[in-house]
mmCIF file of C-alpha atoms in Angstrom:
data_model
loop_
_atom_site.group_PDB
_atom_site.id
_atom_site.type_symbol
_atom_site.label_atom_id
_atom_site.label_comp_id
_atom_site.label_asym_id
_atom_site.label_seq_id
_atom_site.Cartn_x
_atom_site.Cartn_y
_atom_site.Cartn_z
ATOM 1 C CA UNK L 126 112.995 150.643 97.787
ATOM 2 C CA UNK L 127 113.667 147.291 97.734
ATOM 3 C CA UNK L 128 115.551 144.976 95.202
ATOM 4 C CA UNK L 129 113.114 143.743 92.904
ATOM 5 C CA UNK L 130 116.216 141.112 91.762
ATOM 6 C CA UNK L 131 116.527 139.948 95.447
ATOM 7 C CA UNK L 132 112.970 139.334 95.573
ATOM 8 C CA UNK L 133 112.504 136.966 92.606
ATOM 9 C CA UNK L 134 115.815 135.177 93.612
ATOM 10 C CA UNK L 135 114.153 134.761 97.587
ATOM 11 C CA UNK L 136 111.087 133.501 95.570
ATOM 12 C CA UNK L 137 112.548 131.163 93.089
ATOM 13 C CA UNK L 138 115.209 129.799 96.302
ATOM 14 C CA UNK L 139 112.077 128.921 98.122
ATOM 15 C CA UNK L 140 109.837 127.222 95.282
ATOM 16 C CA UNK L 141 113.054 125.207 94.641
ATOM 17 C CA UNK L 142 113.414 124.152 98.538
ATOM 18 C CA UNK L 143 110.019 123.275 98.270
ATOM 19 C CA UNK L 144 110.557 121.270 95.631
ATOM 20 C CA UNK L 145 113.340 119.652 96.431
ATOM 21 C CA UNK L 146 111.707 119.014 99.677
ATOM 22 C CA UNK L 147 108.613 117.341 98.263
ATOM 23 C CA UNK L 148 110.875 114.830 96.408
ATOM 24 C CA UNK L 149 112.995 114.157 99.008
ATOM 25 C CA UNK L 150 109.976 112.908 101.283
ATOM 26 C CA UNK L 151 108.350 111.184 98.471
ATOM 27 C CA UNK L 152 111.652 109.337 97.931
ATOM 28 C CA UNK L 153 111.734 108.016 101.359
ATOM 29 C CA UNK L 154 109.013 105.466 100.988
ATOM 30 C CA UNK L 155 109.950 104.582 97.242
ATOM 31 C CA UNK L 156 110.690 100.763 97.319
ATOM 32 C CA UNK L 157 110.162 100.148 100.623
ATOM 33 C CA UNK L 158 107.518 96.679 101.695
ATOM 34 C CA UNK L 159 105.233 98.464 104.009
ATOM 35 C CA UNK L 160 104.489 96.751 106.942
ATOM 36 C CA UNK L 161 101.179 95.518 106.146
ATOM 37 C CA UNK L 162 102.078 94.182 102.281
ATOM 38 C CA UNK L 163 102.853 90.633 103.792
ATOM 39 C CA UNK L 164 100.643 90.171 106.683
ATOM 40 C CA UNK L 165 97.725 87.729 107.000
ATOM 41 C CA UNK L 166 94.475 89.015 107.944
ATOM 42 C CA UNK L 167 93.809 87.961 111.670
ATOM 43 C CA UNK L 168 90.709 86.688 111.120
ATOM 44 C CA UNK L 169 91.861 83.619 109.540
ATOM 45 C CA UNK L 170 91.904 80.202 111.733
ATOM 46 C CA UNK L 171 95.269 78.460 112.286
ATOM 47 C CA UNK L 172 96.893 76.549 109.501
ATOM 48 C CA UNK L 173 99.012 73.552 109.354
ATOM 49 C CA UNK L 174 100.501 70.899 106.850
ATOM 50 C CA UNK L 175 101.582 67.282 107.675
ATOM 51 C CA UNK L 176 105.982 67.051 107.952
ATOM 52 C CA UNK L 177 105.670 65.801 103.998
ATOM 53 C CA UNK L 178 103.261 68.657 102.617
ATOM 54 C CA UNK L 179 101.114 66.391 101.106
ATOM 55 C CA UNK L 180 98.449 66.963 103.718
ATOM 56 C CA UNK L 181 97.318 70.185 104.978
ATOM 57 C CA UNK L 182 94.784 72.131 106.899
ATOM 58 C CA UNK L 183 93.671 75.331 106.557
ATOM 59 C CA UNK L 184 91.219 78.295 108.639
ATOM 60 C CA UNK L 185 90.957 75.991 111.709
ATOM 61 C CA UNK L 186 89.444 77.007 114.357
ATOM 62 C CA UNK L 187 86.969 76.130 117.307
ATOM 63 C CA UNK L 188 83.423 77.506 116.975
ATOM 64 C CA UNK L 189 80.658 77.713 119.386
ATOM 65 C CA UNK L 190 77.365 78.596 118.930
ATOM 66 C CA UNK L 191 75.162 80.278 120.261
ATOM 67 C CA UNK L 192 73.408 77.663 122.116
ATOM 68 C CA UNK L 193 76.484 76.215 123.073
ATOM 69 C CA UNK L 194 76.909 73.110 120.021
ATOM 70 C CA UNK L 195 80.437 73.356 119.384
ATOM 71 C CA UNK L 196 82.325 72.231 116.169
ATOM 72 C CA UNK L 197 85.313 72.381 114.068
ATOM 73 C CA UNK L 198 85.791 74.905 111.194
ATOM 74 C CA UNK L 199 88.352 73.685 108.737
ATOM 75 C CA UNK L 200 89.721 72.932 105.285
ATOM 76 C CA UNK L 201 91.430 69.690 104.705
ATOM 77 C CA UNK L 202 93.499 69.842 101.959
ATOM 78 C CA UNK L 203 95.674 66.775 99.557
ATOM 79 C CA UNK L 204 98.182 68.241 98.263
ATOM 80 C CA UNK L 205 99.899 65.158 97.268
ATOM 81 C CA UNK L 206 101.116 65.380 93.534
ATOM 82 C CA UNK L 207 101.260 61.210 93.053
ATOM 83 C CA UNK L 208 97.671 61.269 92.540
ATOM 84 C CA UNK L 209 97.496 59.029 96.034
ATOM 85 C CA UNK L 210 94.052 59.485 97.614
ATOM 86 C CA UNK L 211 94.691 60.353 101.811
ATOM 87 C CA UNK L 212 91.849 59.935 104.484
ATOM 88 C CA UNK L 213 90.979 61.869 107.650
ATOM 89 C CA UNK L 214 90.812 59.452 110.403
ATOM 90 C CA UNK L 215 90.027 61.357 113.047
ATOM 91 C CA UNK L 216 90.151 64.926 114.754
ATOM 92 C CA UNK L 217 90.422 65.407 118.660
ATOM 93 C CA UNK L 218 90.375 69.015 120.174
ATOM 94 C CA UNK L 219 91.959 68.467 123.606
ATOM 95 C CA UNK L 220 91.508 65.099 123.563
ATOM 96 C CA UNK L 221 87.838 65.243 122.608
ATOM 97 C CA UNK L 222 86.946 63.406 119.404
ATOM 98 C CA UNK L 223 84.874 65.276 116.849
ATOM 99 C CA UNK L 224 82.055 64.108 115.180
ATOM 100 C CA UNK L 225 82.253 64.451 111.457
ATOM 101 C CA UNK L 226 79.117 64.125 108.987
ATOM 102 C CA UNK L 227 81.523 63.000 106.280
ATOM 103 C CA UNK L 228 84.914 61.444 106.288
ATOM 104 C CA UNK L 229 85.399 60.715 102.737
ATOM 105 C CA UNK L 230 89.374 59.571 100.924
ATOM 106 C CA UNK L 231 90.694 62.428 99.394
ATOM 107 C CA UNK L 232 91.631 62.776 95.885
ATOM 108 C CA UNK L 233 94.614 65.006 94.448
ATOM 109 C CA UNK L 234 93.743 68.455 95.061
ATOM 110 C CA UNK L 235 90.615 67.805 96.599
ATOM 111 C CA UNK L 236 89.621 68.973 99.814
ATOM 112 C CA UNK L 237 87.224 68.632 103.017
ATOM 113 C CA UNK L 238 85.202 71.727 104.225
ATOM 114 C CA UNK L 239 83.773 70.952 108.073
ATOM 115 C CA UNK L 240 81.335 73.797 110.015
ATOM 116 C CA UNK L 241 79.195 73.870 111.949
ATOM 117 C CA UNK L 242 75.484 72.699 110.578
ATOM 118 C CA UNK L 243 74.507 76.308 110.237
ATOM 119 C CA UNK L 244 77.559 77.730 108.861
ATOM 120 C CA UNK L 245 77.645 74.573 106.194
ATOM 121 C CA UNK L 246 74.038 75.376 105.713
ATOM 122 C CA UNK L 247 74.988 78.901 104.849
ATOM 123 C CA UNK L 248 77.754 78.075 102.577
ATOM 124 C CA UNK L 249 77.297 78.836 98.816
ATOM 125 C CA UNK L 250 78.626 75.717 97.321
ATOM 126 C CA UNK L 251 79.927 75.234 93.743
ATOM 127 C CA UNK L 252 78.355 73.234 91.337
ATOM 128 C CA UNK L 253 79.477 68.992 91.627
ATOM 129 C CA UNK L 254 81.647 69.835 88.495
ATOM 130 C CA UNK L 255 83.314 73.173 89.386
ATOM 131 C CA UNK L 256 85.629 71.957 92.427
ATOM 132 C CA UNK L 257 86.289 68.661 93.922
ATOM 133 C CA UNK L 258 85.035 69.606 97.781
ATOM 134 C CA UNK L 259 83.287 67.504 99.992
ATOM 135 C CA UNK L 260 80.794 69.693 103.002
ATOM 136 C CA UNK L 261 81.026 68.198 106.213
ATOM 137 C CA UNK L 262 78.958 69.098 109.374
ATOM 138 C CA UNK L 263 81.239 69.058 112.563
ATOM 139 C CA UNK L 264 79.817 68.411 116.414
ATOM 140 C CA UNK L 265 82.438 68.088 119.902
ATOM 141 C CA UNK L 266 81.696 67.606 123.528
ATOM 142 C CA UNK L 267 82.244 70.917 124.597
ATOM 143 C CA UNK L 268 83.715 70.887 128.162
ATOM 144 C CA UNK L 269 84.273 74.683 128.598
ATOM 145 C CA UNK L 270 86.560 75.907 125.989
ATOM 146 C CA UNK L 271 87.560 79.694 126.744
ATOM 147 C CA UNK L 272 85.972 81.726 123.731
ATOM 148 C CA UNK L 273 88.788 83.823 122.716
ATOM 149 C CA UNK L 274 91.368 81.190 124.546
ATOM 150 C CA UNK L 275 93.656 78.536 122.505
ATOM 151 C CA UNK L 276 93.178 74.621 122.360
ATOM 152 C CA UNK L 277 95.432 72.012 120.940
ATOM 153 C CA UNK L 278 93.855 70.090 117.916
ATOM 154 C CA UNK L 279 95.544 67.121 116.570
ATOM 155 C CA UNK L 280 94.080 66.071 112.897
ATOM 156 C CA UNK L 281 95.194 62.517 112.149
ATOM 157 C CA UNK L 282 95.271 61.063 108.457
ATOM 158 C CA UNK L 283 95.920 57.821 107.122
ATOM 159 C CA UNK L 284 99.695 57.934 107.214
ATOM 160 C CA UNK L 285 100.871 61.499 109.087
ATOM 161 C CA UNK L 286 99.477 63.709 112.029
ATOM 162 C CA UNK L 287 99.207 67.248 112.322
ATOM 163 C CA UNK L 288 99.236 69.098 116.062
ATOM 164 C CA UNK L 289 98.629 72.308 116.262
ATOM 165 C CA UNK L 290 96.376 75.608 118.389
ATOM 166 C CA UNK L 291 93.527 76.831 117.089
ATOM 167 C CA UNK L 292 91.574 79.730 118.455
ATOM 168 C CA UNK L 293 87.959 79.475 120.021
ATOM 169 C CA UNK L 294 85.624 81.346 118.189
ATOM 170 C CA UNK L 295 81.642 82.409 119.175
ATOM 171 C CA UNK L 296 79.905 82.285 115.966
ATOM 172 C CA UNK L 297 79.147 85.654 114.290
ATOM 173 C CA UNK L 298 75.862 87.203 114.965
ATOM 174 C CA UNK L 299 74.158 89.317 111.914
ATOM 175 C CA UNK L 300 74.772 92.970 112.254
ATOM 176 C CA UNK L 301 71.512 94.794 114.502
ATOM 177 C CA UNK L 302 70.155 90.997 114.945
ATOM 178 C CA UNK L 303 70.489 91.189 118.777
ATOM 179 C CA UNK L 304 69.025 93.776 120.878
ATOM 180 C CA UNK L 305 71.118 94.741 124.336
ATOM 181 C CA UNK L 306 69.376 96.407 127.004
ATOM 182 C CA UNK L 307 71.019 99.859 127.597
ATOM 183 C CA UNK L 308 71.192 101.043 131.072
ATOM 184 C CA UNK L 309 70.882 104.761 132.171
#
């Protein structure tokens, strides 16, 4: 007959292994910065801020339609805390000037939103007193930039520049909006 003193002590050695087991694994990721916790999401355009920091740009990036019309998706930002208003002059990707709706001087903390006419079109927009943003519709020549490929832009303001890559983008068609024919 077996010990029924050995078998309660086998029992209670094991719940206590797997105890100390489930702690000890538990432990392991306690105070650790997953890998993830400081990442930006990758569907975010390029950003970049003048030498200064009083200028920056944000979510640039190169978008083409559709039917081909190409613009400029960005966020111009003054982040200048003198309260000195800062103007876009001009925007070139690869050399290629882009057409700009609106080009107005920039307030402190006020800011420039440029799309593409249907993406501005979509755009909910806050009310005139909510935010001080100004919509602007963006057109370029479009001599062949590689959708999914990298071109330099260069944003120049009244008194910095900014050079940097943004990303080529198609536009985003609605989910089950275009049909494919599916071969057998």
């Amino acid at each position: 007959m077996k010990n029924p003193l050995n078998s309660a002590a086998r029992r209670a050695g094991l719940a206590a292994v797997a105890g100390l087991s489930a702690l000890a694994l538990a432990a392991c990721g306690a105070g650790q910065v997953s890998q993830t916790s400081d990442q930006v999401a990758a569907v975010d355009g390029a950003s970049a801020g003048t030498e200064d920091g009083l200028m920056a740009v944000r979510d640039v990036h190169v978008i083409v339609e559709e039917d081909a019309t190409t613009g400029l998706k960005f966020t111009a930002i003054n982040q200048d805390p003198s309260g000195t208003s800062h103007t876009l002059k001009s925007v070139e990707i690869e050399g290629n000037e882009v057409q700009l709706s609106a080009n107005p001087s920039l307030g402190q903390n006020c800011s420039l939103v440029a799309d593409t006419a249907q993406n501005i079109k979509a755009l909910k927009k806050p009310g005139k007193d909510d935010a001080c943003i100004t919509y602007a519709t963006s057109t370029v020549n479009n001599p062949g930039f590689p959708i999914g490929g990298n071109v330099s832009v260069t944003f120049t303001f009244d008194d910095a520049t900014i050079d940097m890559i943004a990303t080529v983008a198609g536009n985003q068609q609605e989910t089950f909006m275009s049909d494919r024919e599916v071969e057998n």
